[in-house]
XYZ file of C-alpha atoms in Angstrom:
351
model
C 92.994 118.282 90.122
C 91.584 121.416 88.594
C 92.115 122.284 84.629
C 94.672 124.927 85.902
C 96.599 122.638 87.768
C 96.887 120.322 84.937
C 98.382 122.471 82.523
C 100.781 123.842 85.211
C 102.232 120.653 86.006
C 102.074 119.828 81.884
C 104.388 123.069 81.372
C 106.623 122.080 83.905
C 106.852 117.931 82.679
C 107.957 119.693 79.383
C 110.390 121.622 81.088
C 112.583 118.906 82.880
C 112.114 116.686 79.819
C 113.738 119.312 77.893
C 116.152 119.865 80.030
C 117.037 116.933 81.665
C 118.425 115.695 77.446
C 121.820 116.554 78.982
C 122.125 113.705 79.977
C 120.215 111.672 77.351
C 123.277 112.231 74.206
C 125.663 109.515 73.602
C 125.943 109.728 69.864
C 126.011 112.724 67.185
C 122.732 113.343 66.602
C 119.802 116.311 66.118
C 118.842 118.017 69.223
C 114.478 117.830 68.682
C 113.705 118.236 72.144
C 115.099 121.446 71.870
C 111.366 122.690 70.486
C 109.847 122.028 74.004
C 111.040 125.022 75.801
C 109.094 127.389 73.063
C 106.025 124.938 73.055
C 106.220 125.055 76.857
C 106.523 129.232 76.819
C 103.944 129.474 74.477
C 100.963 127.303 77.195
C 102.178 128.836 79.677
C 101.138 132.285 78.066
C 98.000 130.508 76.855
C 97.270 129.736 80.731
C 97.899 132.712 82.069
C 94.649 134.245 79.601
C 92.749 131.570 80.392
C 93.408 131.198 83.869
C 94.229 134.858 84.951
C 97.397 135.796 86.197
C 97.984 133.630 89.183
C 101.135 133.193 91.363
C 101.346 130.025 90.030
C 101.026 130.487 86.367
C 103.003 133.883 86.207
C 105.850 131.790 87.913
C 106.050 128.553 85.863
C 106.005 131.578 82.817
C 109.454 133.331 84.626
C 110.695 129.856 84.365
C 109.149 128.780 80.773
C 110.769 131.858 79.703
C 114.116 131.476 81.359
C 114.201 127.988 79.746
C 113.371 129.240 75.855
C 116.193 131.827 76.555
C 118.871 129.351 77.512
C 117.677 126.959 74.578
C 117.747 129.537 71.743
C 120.603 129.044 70.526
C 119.573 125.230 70.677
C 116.415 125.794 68.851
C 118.448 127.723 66.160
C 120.781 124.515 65.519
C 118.036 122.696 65.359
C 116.209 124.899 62.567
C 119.224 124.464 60.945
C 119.250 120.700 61.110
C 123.023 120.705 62.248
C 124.124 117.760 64.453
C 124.978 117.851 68.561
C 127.839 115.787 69.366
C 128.011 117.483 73.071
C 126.947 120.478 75.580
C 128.971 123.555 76.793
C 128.968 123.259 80.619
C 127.688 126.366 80.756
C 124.318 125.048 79.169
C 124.557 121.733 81.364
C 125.173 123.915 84.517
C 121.406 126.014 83.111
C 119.918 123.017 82.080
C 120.444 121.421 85.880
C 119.168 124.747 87.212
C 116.174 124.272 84.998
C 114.992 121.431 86.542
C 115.670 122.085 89.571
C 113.570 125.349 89.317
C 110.802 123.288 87.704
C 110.582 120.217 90.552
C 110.617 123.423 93.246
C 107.378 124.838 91.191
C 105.589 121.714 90.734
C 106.183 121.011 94.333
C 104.508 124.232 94.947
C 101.876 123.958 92.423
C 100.563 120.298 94.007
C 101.020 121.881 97.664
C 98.810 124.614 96.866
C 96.664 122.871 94.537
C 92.764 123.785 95.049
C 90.328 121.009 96.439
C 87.576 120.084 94.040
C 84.418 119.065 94.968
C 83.413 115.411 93.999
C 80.190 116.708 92.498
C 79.177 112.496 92.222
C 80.053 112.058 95.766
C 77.288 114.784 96.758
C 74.701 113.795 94.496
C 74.455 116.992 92.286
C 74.985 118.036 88.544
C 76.298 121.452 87.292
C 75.149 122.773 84.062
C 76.952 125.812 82.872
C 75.771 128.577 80.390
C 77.245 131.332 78.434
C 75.532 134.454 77.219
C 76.988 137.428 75.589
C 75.104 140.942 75.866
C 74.267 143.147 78.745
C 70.882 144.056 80.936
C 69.812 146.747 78.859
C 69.676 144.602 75.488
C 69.333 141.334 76.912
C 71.100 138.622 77.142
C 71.734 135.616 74.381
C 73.734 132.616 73.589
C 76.497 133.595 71.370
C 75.936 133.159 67.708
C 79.703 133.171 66.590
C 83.157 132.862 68.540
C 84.153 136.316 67.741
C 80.847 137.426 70.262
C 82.270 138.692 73.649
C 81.005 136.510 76.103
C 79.361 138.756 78.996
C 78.324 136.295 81.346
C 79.009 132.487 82.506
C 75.861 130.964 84.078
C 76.195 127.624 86.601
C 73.421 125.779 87.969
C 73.761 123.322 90.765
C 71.388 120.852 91.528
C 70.591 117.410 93.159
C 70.441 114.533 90.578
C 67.001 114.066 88.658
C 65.463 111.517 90.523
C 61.272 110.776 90.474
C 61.484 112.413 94.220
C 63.441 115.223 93.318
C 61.027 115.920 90.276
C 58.019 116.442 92.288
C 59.694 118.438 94.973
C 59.639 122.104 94.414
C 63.121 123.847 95.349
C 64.564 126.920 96.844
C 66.437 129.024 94.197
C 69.226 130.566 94.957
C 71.088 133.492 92.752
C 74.006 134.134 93.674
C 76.934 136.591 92.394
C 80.749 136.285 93.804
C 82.593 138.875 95.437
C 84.706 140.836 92.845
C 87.478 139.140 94.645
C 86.636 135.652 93.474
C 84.616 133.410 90.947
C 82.147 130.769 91.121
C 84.723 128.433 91.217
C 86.218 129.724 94.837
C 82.811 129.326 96.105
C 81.875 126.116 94.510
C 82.250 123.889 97.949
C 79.641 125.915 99.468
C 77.198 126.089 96.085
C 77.385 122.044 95.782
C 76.655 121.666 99.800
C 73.203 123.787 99.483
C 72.391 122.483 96.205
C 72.996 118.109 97.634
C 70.518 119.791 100.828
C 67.907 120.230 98.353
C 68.179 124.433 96.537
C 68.538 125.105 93.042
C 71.598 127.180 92.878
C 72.610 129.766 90.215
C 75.770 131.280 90.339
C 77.064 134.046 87.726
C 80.686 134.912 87.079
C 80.032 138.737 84.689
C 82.363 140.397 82.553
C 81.434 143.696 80.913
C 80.936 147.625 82.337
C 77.570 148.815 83.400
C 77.600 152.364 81.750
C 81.294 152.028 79.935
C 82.405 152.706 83.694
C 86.621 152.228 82.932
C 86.786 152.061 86.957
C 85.522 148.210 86.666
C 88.040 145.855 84.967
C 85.836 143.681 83.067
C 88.467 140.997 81.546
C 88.080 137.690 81.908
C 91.445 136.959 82.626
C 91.809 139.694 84.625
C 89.197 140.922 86.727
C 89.635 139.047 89.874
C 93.250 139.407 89.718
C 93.146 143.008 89.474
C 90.655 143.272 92.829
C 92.783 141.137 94.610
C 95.900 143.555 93.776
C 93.599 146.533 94.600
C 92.447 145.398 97.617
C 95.994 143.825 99.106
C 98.480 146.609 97.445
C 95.953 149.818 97.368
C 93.678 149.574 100.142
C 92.587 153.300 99.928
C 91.554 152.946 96.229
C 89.691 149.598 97.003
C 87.843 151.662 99.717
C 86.803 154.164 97.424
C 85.684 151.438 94.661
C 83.462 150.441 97.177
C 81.800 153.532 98.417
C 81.354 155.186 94.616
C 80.639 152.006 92.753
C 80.151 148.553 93.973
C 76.595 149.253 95.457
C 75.175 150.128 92.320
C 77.318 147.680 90.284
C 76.113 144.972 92.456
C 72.496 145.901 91.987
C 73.058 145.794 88.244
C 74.346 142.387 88.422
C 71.651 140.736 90.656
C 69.258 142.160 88.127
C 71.235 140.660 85.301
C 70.887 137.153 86.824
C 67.657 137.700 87.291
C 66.643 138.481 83.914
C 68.613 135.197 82.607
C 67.340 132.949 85.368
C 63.744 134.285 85.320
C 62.461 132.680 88.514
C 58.882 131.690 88.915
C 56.209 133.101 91.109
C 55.966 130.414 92.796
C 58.989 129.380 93.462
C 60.972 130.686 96.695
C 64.054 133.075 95.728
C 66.733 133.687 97.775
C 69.787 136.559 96.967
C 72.521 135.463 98.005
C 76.174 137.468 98.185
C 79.434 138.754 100.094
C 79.962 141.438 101.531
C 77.261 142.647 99.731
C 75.406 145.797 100.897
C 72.121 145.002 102.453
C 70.176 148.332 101.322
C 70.660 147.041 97.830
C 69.327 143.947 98.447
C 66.173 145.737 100.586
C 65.665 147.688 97.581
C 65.587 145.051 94.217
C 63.345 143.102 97.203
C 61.115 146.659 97.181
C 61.033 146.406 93.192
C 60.750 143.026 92.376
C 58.253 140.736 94.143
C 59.748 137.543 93.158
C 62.254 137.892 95.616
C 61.641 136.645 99.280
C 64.449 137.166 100.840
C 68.079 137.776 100.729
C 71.310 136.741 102.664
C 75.316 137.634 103.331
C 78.041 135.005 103.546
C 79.549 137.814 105.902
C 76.947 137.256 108.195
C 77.910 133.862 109.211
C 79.809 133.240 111.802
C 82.978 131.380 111.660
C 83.129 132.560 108.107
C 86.464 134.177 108.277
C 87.522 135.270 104.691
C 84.931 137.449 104.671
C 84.692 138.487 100.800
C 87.157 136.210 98.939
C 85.573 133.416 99.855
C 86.794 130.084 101.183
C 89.773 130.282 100.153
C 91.303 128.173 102.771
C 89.838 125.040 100.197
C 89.710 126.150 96.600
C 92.952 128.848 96.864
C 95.281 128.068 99.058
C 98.142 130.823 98.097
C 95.295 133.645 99.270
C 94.591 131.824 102.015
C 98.039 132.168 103.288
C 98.291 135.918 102.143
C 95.061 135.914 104.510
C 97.248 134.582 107.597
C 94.890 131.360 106.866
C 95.955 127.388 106.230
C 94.943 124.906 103.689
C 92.056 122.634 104.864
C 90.874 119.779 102.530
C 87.965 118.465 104.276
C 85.722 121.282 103.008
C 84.981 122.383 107.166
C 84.814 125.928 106.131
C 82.564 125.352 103.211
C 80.205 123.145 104.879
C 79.768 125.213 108.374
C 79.100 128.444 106.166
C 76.544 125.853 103.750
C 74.985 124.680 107.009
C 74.375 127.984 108.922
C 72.967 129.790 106.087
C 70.512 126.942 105.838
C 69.141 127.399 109.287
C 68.754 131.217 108.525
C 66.635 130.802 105.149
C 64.743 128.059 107.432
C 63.690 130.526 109.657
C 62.917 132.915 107.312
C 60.675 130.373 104.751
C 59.104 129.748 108.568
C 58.303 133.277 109.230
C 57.092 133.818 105.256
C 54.729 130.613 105.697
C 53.341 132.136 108.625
């Protein structure tokens, strides 16, 4: 289970336990489980800035708040440390609701609970990274919490072994659709990365140029693409056309200037539905890079720009017409037939 789901089904245990003390009082006492609907309210607002506003999350917070409503007066009783001796059936009749509203959205929650890659299983490590800053004057760990974080930095590779030492490997950069994060592509990243590439991924957050048209919020930024594109698909259409190209190209250059690849070493662009111009032209201007490939290009690769979905978010994937799969099939055909194409192409460079 992912962090997210965790906390979900947490808000939801706290829930029914609150609710389900109807049944618990036999003598005259204080009511202290009344506090759990507030605590409840207040992670579930918590989640939804850490997580981004989800189906999920902004659900379970309809219900957290639902709850703390119907257990005010409850909470007030129990500020004032005066004794319950019994419940109106009114607030047994809510309290029943409650729970039954909180087993329908945990059933939910597990149902369309991500997969997660077993990153022992495969044989590879993820390091993560976080800078704050921009590409114009640079890019830097944070020195104090109250620094705006800019940009979160994975790196997926095979386990240190003596072999693995002496072997040099294809890097791949790679920056997620607006649409997603590293984390929807993750299956994918961890599948190149256990067939022997050194993959970075980069999940940005700030506004080339103080451009207001890109939403640069953690919390909020693939959320508010998703919307766009789904509820507004003429605006997403023009986002694309005005901006994206040359937001893109500002990212890729970003990652490049943290990463700082070798000479030596083979570099590979990766992206979707990423405009291939772009990628021609940092190619042109930067001779570090060898060559560059779309996830749209592969074939069978049907969630073309939000990534597979179909494994790592499930509730998209049926917005998409598409149903969960667990074995990882997408991710590992669209792993395995990008291989063969940078094959060919090292081939071709060799020659």
């Amino acid at each position: 289970m992912t962090q997210q789901t965790i906390c979900e089904l947490a808000i939801l245990f706290l829930i029914i336990l609150s609710s389900f003390r109807i049944f618990l009082i036999e003598d005259p006492s204080s009511d202290p489980l009344a506090s759990l609907p507030s605590l409840a309210l207040l992670m579930a607002v918590f989640s939804i800035f850490a997580f981004g506003p989800t189906f999920q999350n902004i659900g379970i917070s309809i219900i957290a708040l639902f709850v703390f409503l119907a257990n005010f007066r409850a909470l007030l009783r129990l500020n004032d440390k005066l004794i319950v001796d019994h419940y109106s059936f009114i607030f047994i009749l809510t309290s029943c609701f409650s729970i039954l509203l909180a087993l329908a959205a945990g059933a939910f929650v597990v149902y369309f609970s991500p997969s997660v890659v077993n990153l022992k299983k495969y044989g590879v490590t993820k390091t993560s990274k976080i800078y704050t800053g921009n590409l114009e004057i640079g890019f830097y760990e944070p020195y104090k919490p109250s620094d705006r974080k800019t940009a979160y930095i994975y790196h997926y590779e095979q386990k240190n072994t003596e072999e693995n030492k002496a072997t040099e490997k294809p890097v791949i950069l790679f920056i997620p659709n607006e649409r997603a994060t590293t984390f929807i592509y993750e299956p994918i990243l961890v599948k190149l990365a256990h067939d022997g590439y050194s993959v970075y991924s980069a999940d940005f957050y700030f506004k080339p140029d103080n451009n207001n048209r890109i939403l640069s919020s953690k919390a909020l930024k693939r959320s508010s693409f998703l919307k766009m594109s789904f509820t507004d698909q003429e605006n997403y259409e023009k986002w694309k056309s005005d901006i994206k190209t040359s937001y893109d190209a500002y990212l890729y250059k970003s990652l490049i200037s943290i990463v700082s690849p070798q000479d030596k070493d083979f570099v590979i662009l990766l992206g979707d539905c990423t405009d291939g111009q772009m990628f021609l032209s940092l190619k042109k201007d930067d001779e570090r890079i060898d060559t560059c490939f779309d996830l749209s290009a592969v074939e069978g690769y049907d969630t073309k720009g939000f990534g597979p979905v179909e494994e790592t978010d499930p509730v998209i994937a049926l917005l998409l017409g598409k149903e969960k799969e667990h074995k990882m099939y997408v991710s590992n055909h669209a792993a395995n037939a990008l291989e063969q194409l940078i094959k060919q192409s090292m081939q071709i460079s060799e020659n």
